CSV table of C-alpha atoms in Angstrom, one decimal:
chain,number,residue,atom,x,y,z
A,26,UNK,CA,-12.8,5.8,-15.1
A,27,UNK,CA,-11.1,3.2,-12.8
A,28,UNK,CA,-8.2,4.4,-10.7
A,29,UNK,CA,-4.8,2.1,-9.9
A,30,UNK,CA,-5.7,1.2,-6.7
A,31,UNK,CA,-9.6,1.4,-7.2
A,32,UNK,CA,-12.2,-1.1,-5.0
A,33,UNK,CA,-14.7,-0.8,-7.8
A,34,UNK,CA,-12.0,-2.2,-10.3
A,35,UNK,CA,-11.3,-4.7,-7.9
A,36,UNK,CA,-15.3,-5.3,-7.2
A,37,UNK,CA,-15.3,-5.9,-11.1
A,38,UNK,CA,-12.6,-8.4,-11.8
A,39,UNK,CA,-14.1,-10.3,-8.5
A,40,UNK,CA,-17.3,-10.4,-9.7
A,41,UNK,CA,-16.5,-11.1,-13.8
A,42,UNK,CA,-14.6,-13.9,-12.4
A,43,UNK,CA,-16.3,-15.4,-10.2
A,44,UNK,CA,-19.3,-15.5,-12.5
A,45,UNK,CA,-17.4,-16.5,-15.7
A,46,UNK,CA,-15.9,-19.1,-13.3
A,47,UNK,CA,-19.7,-20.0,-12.3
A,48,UNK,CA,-21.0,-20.1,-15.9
A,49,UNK,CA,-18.2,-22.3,-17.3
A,50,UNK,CA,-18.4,-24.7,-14.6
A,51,UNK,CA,-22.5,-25.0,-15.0
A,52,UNK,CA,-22.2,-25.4,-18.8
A,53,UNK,CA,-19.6,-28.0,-18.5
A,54,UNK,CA,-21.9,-30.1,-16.1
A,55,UNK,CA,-24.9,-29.6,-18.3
A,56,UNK,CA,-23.2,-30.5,-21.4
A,57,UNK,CA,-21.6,-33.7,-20.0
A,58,UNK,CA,-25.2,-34.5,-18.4
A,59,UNK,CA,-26.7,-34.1,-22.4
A,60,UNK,CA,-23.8,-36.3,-23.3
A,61,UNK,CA,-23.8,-38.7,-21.3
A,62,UNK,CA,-27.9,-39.3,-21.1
A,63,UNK,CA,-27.9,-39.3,-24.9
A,64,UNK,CA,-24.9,-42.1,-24.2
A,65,UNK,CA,-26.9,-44.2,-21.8
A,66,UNK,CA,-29.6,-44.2,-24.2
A,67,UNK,CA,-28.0,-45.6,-27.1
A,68,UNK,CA,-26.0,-47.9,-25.0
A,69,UNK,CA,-29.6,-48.8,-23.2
A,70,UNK,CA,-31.1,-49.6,-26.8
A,71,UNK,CA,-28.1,-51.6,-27.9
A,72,UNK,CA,-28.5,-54.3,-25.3
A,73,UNK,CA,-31.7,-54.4,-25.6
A,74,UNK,CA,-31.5,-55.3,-29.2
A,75,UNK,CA,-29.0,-57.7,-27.5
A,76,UNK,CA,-31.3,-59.2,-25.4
A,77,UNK,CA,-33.9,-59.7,-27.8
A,78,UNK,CA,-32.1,-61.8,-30.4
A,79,UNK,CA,-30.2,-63.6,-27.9
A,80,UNK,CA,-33.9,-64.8,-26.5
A,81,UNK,CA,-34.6,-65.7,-30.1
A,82,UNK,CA,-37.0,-62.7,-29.9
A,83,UNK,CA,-37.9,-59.9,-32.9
A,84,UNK,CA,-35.4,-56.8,-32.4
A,85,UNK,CA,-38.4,-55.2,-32.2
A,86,UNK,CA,-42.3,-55.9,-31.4
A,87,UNK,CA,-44.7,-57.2,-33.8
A,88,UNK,CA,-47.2,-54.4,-32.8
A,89,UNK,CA,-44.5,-51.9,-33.8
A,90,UNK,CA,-43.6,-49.7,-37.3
A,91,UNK,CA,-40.1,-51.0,-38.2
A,92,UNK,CA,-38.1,-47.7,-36.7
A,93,UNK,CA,-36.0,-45.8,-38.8
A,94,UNK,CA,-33.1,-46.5,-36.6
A,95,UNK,CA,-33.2,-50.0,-37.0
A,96,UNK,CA,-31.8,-49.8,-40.6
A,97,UNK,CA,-28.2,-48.1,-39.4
A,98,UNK,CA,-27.8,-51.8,-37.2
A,99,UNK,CA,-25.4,-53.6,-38.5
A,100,UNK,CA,-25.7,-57.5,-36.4
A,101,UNK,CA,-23.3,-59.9,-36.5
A,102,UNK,CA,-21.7,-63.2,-34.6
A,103,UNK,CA,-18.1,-63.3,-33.6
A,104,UNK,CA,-16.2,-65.6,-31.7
A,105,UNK,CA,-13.7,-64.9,-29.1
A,106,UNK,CA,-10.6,-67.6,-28.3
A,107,UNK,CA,-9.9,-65.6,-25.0
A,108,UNK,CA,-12.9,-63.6,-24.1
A,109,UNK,CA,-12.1,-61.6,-20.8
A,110,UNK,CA,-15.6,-59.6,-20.5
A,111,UNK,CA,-19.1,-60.4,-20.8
A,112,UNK,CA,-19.8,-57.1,-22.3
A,113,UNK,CA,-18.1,-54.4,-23.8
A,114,UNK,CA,-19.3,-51.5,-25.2
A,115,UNK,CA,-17.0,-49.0,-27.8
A,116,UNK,CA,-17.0,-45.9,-30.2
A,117,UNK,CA,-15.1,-45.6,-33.7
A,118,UNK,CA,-14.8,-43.4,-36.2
A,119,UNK,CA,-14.4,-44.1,-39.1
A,120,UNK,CA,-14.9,-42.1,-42.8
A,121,UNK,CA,-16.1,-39.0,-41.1
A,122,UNK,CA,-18.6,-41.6,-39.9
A,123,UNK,CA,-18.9,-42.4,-35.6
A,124,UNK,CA,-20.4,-45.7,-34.8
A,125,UNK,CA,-21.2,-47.1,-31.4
A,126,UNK,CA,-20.2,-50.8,-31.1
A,127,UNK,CA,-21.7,-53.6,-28.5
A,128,UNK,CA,-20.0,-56.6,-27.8
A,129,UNK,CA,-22.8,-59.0,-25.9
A,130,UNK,CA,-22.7,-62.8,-25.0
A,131,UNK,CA,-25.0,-65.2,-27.2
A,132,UNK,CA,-23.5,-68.7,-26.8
A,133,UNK,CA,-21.0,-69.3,-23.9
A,134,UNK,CA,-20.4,-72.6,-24.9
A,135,UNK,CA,-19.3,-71.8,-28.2
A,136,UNK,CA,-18.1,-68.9,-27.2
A,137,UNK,CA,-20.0,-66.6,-29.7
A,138,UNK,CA,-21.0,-62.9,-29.2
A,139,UNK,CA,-23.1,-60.5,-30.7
A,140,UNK,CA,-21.3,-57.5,-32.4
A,141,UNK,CA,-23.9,-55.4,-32.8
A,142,UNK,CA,-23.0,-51.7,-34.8
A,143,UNK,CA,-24.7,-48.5,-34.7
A,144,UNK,CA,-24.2,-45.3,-36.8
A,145,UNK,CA,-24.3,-42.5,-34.5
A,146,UNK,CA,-23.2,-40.0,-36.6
A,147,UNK,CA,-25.9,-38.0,-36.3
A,148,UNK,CA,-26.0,-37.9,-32.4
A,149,UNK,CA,-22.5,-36.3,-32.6
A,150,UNK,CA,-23.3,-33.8,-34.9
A,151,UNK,CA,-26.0,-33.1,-32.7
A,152,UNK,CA,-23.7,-33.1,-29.5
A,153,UNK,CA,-21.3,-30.6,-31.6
A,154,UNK,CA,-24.6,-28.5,-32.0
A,155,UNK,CA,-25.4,-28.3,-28.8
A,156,UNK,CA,-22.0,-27.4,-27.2
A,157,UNK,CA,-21.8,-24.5,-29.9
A,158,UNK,CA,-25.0,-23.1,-28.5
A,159,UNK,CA,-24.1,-23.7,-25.3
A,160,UNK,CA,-20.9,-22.0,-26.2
A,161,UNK,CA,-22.2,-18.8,-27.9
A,162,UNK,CA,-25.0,-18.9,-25.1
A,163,UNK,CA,-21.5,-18.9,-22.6
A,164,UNK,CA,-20.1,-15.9,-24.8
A,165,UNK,CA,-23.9,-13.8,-24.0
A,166,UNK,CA,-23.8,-14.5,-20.3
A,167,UNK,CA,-20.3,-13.0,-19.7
A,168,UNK,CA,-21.1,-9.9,-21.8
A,169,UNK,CA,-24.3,-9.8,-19.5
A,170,UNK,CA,-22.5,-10.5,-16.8
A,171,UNK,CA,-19.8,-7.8,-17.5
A,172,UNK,CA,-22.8,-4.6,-18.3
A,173,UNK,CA,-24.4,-6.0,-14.8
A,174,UNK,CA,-21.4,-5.8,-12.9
A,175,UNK,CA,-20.7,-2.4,-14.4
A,176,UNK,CA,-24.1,-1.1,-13.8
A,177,UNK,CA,-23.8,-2.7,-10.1
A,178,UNK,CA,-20.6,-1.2,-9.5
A,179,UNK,CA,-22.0,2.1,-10.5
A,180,UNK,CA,-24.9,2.0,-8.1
A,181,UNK,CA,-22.6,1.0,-5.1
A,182,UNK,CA,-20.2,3.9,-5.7
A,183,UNK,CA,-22.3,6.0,-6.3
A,184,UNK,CA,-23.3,7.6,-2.8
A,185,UNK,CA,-19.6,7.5,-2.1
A,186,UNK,CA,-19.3,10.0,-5.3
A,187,UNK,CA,-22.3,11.7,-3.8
A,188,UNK,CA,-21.0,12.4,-0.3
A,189,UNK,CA,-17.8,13.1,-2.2
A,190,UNK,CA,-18.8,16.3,-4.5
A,191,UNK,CA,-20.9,17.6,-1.4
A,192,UNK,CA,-17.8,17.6,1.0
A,193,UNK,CA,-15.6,19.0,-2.3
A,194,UNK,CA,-17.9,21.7,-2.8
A,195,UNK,CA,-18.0,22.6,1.2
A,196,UNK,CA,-15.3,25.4,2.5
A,197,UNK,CA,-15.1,26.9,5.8
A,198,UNK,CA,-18.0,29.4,5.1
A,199,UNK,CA,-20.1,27.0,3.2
A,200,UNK,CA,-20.4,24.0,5.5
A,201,UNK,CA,-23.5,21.9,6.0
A,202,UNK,CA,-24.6,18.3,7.4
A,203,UNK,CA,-25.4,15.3,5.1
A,204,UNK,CA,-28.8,14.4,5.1
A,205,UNK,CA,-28.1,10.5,5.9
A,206,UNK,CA,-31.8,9.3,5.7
A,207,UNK,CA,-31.1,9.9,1.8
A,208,UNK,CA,-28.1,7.8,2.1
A,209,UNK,CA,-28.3,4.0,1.8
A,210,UNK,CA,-28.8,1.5,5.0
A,211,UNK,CA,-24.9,0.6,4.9
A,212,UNK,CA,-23.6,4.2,4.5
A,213,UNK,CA,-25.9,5.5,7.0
A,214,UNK,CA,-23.0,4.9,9.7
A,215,UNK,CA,-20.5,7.1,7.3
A,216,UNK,CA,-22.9,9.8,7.0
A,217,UNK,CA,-22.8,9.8,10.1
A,218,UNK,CA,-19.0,10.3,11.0
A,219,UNK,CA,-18.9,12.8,8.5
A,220,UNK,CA,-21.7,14.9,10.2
A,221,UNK,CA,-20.0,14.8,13.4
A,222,UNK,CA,-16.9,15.9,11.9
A,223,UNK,CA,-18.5,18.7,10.3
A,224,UNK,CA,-19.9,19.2,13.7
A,225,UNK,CA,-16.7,19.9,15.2
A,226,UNK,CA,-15.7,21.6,12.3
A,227,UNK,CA,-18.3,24.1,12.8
A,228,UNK,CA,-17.5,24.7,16.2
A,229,UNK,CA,-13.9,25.0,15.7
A,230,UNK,CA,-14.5,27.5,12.7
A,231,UNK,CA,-17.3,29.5,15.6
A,232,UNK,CA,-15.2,29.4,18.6
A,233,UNK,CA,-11.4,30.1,16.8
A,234,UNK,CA,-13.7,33.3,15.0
A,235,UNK,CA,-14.7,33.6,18.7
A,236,UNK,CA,-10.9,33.6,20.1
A,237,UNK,CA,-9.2,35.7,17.6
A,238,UNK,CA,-11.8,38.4,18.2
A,239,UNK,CA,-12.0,38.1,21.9
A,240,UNK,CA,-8.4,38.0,22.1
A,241,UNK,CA,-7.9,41.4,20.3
A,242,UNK,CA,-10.5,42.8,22.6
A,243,UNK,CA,-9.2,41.8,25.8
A,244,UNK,CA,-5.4,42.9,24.8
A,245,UNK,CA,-6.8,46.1,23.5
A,246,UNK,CA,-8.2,47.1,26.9
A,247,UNK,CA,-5.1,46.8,28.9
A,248,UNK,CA,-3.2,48.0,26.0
A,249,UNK,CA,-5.3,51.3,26.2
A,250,UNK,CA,-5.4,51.6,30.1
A,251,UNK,CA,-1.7,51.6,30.0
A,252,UNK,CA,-1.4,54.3,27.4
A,253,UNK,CA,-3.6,56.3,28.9
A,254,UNK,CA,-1.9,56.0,32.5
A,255,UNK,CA,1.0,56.9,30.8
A,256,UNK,CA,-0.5,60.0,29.1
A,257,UNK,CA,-1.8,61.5,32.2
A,258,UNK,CA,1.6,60.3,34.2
A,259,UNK,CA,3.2,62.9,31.1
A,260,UNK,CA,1.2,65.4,31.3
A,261,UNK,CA,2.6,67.4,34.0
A,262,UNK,CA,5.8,66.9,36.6
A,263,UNK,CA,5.4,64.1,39.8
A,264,UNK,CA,6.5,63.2,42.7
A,265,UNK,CA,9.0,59.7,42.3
A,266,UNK,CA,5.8,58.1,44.5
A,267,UNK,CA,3.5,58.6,41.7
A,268,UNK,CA,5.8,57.7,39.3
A,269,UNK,CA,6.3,54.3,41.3
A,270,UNK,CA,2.2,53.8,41.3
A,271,UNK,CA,2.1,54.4,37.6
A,272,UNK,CA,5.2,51.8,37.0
A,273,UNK,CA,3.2,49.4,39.4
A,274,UNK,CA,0.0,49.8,37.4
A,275,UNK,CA,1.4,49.5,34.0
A,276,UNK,CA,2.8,46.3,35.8
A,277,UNK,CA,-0.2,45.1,37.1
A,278,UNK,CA,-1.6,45.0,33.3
A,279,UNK,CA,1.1,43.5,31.9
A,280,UNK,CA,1.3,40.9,34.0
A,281,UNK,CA,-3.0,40.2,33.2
A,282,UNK,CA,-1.9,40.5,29.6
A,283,UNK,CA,0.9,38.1,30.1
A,284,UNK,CA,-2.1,35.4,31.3
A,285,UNK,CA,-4.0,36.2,28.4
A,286,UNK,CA,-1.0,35.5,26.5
A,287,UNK,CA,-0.3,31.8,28.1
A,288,UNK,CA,-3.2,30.8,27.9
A,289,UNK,CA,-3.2,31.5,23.7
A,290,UNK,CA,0.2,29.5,24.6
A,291,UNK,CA,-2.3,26.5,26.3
A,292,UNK,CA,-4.5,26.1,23.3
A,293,UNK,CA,-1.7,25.5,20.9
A,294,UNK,CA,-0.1,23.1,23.1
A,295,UNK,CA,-3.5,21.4,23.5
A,296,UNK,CA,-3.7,20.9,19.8
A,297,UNK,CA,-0.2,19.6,19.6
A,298,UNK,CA,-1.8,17.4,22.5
A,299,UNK,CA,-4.2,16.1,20.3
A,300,UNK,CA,-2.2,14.3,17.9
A,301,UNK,CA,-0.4,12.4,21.1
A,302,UNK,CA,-0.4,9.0,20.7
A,303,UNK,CA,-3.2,7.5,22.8
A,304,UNK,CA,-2.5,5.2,25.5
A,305,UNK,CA,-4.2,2.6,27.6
A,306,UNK,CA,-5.3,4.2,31.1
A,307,UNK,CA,-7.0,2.8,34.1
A,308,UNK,CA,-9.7,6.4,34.5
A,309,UNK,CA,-10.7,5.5,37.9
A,310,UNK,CA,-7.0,5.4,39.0
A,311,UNK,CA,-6.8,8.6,37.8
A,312,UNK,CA,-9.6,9.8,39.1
A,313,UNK,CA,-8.4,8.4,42.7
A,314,UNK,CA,-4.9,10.6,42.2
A,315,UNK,CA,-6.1,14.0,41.5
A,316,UNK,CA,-8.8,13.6,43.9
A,317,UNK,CA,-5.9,13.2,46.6
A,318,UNK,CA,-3.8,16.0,44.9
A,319,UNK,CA,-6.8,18.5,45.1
A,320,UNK,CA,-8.4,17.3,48.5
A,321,UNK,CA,-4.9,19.1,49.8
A,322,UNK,CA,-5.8,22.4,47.8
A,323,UNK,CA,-9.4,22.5,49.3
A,324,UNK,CA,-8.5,21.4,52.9
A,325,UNK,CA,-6.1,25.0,52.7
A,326,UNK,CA,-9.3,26.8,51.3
A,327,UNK,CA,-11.1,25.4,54.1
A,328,UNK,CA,-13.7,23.4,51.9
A,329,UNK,CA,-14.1,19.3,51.5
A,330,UNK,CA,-13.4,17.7,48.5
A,331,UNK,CA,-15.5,14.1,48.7
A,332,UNK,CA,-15.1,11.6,46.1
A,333,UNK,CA,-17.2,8.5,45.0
A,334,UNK,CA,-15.9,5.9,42.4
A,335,UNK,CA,-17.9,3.0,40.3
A,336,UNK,CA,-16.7,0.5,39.2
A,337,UNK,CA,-13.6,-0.2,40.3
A,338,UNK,CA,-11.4,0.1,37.0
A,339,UNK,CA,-12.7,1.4,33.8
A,340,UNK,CA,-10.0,1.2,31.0
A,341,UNK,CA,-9.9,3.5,28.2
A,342,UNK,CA,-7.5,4.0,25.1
A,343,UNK,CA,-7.1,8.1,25.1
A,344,UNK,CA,-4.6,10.9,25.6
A,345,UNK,CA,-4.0,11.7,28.8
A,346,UNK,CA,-3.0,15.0,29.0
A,347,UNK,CA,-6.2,15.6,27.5
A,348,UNK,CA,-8.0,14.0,30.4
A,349,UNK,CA,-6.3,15.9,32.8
A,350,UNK,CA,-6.5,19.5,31.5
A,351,UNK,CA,-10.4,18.8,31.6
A,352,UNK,CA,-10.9,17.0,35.3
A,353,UNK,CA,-8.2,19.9,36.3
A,354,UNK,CA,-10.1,22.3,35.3
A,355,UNK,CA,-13.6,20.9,36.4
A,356,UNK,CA,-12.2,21.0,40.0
A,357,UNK,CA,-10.2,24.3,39.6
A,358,UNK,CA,-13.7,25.9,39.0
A,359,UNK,CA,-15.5,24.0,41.2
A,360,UNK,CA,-13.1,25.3,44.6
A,361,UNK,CA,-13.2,28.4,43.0
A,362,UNK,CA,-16.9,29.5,43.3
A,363,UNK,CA,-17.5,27.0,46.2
A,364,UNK,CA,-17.7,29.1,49.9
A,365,UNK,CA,-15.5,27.8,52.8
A,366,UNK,CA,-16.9,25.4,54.9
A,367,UNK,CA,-18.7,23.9,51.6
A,368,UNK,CA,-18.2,20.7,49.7
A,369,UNK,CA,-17.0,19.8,46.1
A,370,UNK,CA,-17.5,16.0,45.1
A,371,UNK,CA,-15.8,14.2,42.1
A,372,UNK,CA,-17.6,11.1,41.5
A,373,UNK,CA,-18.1,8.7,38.6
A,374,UNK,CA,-20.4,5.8,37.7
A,375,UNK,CA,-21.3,3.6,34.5
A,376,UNK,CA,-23.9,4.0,32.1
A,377,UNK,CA,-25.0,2.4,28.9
A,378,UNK,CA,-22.6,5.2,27.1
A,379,UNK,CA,-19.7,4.3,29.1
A,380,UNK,CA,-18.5,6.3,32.0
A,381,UNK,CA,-19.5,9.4,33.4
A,382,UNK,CA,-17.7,12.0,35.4
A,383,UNK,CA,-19.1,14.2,37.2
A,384,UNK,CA,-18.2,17.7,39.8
A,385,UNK,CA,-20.6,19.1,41.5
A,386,UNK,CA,-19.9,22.3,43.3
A,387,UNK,CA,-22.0,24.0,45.8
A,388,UNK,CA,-21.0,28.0,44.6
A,389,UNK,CA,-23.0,30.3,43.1
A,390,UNK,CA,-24.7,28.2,39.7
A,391,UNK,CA,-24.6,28.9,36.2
A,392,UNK,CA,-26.3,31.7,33.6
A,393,UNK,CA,-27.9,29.4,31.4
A,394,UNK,CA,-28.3,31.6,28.6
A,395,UNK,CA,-24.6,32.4,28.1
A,396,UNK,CA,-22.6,29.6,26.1
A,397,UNK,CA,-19.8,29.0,28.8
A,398,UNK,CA,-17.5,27.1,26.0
A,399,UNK,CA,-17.0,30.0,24.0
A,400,UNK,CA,-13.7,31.7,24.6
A,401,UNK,CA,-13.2,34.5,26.8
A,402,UNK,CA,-16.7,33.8,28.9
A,403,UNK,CA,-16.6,34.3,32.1
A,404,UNK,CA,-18.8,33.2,35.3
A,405,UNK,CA,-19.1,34.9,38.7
A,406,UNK,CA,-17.4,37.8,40.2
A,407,UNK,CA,-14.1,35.8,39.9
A,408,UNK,CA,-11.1,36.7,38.4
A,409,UNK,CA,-10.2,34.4,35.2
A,410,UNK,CA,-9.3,34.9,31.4
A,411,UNK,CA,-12.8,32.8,30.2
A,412,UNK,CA,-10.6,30.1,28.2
A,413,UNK,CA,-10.8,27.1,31.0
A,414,UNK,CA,-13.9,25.6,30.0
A,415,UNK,CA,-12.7,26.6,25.9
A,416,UNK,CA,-10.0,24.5,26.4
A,417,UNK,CA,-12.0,21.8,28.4
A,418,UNK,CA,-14.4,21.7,25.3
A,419,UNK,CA,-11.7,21.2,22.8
A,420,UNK,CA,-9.7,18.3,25.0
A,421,UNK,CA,-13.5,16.7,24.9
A,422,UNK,CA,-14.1,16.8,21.3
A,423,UNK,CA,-10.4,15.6,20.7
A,424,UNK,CA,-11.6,12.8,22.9
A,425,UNK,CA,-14.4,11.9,21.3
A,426,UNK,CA,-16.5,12.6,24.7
A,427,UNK,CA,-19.4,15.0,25.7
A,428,UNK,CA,-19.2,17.6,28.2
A,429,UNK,CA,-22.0,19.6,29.5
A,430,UNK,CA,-22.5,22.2,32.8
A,431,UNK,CA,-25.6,22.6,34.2
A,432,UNK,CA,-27.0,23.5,37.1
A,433,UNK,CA,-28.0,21.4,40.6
A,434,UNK,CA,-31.6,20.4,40.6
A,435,UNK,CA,-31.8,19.2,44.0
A,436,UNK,CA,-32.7,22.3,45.8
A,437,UNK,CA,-29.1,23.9,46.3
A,438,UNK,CA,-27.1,26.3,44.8
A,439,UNK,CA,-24.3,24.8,42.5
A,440,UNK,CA,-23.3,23.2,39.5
A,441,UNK,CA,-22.4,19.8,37.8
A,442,UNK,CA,-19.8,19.7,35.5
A,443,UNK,CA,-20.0,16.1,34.0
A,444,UNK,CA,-17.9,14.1,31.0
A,445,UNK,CA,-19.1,11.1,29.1
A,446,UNK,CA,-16.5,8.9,27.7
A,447,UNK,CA,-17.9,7.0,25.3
A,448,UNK,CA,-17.2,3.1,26.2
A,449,UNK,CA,-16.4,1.7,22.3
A,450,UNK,CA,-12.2,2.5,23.1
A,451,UNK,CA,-12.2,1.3,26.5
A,452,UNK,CA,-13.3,-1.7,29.1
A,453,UNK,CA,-14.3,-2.3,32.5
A,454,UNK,CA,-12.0,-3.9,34.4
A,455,UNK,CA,-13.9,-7.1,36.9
A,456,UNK,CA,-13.8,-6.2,40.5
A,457,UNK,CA,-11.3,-8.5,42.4
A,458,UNK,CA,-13.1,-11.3,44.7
């Protein structure tokens, strides 16, 4: 039932104790209140009986029944040589018998006192009586205690065991999102995690389905073109020339399947990337250096690259490499399908997520309808393999960031590439004065 290391064991022996702990403390106090009120009240009749016959008064008033209590007195004068108290009060027991004892002034100038006795035997039998219910009442309330913190225990763990046998019974083929609005208030924020998890499960599970499919079909084409180059090369005697155009051609596709290959090469190193250990980076730093390496790139091209950076430092705890492979490839696209003469910018600026990065290009715009993240898409009449933005997606999920494309809406032709990095692993840092 419990487990060694188990929080609802621990929950249990917490809460057993602490109300055991409660309960014995609360029973003490009330049992020495009952005692010592009872006490007070004998004691408080005593010197009153005191105070009566030392004022030559009836013990009790003339108006009154004779009280059944007055027959266990037992009233009597001693004298002290030495007396060092004007009033003392004691217990004794004596033949299974308990008397309570008053010692009050009557005469200080013959030194005399009062010794007045009481039998108070019943009053302890009745104390005994009460602690043994209070006892066995103790004995009920832990066994309460212990069923309600059992029950309790129960009830907390138990949409834990629910999320639990819902992500035991999920495989690869079977996977679905937790409904958290069926979840309690406090496990909301799991439910949560886990769905986004399962999230990037789902799309790893699409897009690797994706990548092992479109990989076979793009190194089954040149695979073909060079057989069938080499068929009609066999099928009758050349000249050495056309034996040399055939070699280059069967070249030429290699060397497109050898991309294909490295960049199958890419996504495994990206996922060895991934379990990097993340370190503390100033973004906008290195925002400001690849800006500078790339503005060399598109000066050669003949295009501008402009750049525009708020705040001035925004710290994040991340992999870098990861970073990189995205902004590089954001601005790899975005000189690719921009003409000459025409402008790339790289710009960032803070939100209430965190920090967004943004490239906006001014080439030919996007297909909406065409899911540009799935492996082996391609864009435009350039050449490419189609696994850029693939691995740009990945690096952002590994992240924990968004990344989106989407077309300009100001009236000219272009995309914006953009990345949110979410601000809850990283700081701003104050702009110097």
């Amino acid at each position: 039932m419990f487990s060694k290391r188990s929080i609802r064991t621990s929950f249990l022996i917490q809460l057993i104790f602490s109300s055991v702990t409660l309960i014995i403390i609360f029973s003490s106090l009330l049992y020495f209140y009952i005692e010592k009120s009872i006490y007070d009240d004998k004691k408080a009749e005593l010197i009153q009986y005191a105070k009566n016959i030392s004022a030559y008064k009836s013990v009790f008033q003339a108006d009154e029944s004779i009280p059944e209590n007055f027959f266990s007195l037992n009233v009597g004068i001693i004298y002290l040589k030495n007396p060092d108290t004007q009033m003392d009060v004691y217990e004794k027991t004596d033949h299974k018998h308990t008397y309570l004892t008053l010692v009050y002034p009557f005469n200080l100038d013959d030194k005399s006192y009062l010794k007045i006795t009481k039998d108070i035997t019943q009053t302890k039998r009745l104390l005994k009586k009460i602690l043994r219910y209070i006892f066995i009442i103790n004995i009920a309330g832990v066994l309460l205690v212990i069923i309600y913190a059992i029950a309790l225990s129960k009830m907390l763990v138990a949409p834990i065991q629910t999320l639990t046998k819902k992500l035991a019974n999920m495989n690869e083929h079977l996977i679905k999102e937790i409904d958290t609005q069926r979840l309690p208030a406090e496990f909301e924020p799991l439910g949560e995690t886990l769905n986004h998890l399962i999230s990037r499960i789902q799309n790893f599970v699409k897009y690797q389905k994706e990548l092992f499919i479109g990989t076979a079909h793009e190194l089954k084409t040149p695979l073909a073109v060079i057989k069938l180059k080499n068929q009609v090369t066999l099928i009758k005697k050349r000249t050495p020339e056309e034996y040399i155009e055939a070699i280059k051609t069967t070249n030429k596709t290699v060397d497109e399947m050898n991309i294909i290959v490295s960049n199958i090469l890419n996504i495994g190193r990206q996922e060895g990337a991934q379990l990097d250990k993340p370190v503390e980076v100033d973004v906008i730093a290195f925002l400001k250096q690849k800006a500078n390496d790339f503005k060399l790139l598109a000066e050669n091209e003949g295009k501008v690259l402009q750049m525009h950076f708020e705040p001035d430092g925004f710290m994040a705890t991340l992999q870098l490499s990861l970073l990189n492979q995205i902004i590089q490839n954001f601005l790899q696209n975005a000189l690719k399908f921009t003409p000459k003469e025409k402008s790339v910018t790289l710009r960032s600026s803070q939100d209430d997520v965190g920090l967004l990065i943004e490239v906006i290009d001014e080439g030919c715009g996007i297909d909406d309808t065409i899911d540009l993240f799935a492996p082996f898409k391609r864009q435009g009449n350039k050449s490419g393999v189609g696994l850029g933005l693939f691995l740009a997606k990945s690096a952002a999920d590994a992240l924990g960031a968004r990344i989106s494309i989407k077309n300009r809406e100001d009236g000219i032709d272009g995309t914006i590439a953009s990345l949110q990095l979410n601000s809850k692993l990283s700081c701003i840092i104050p702009r110097n004065r």
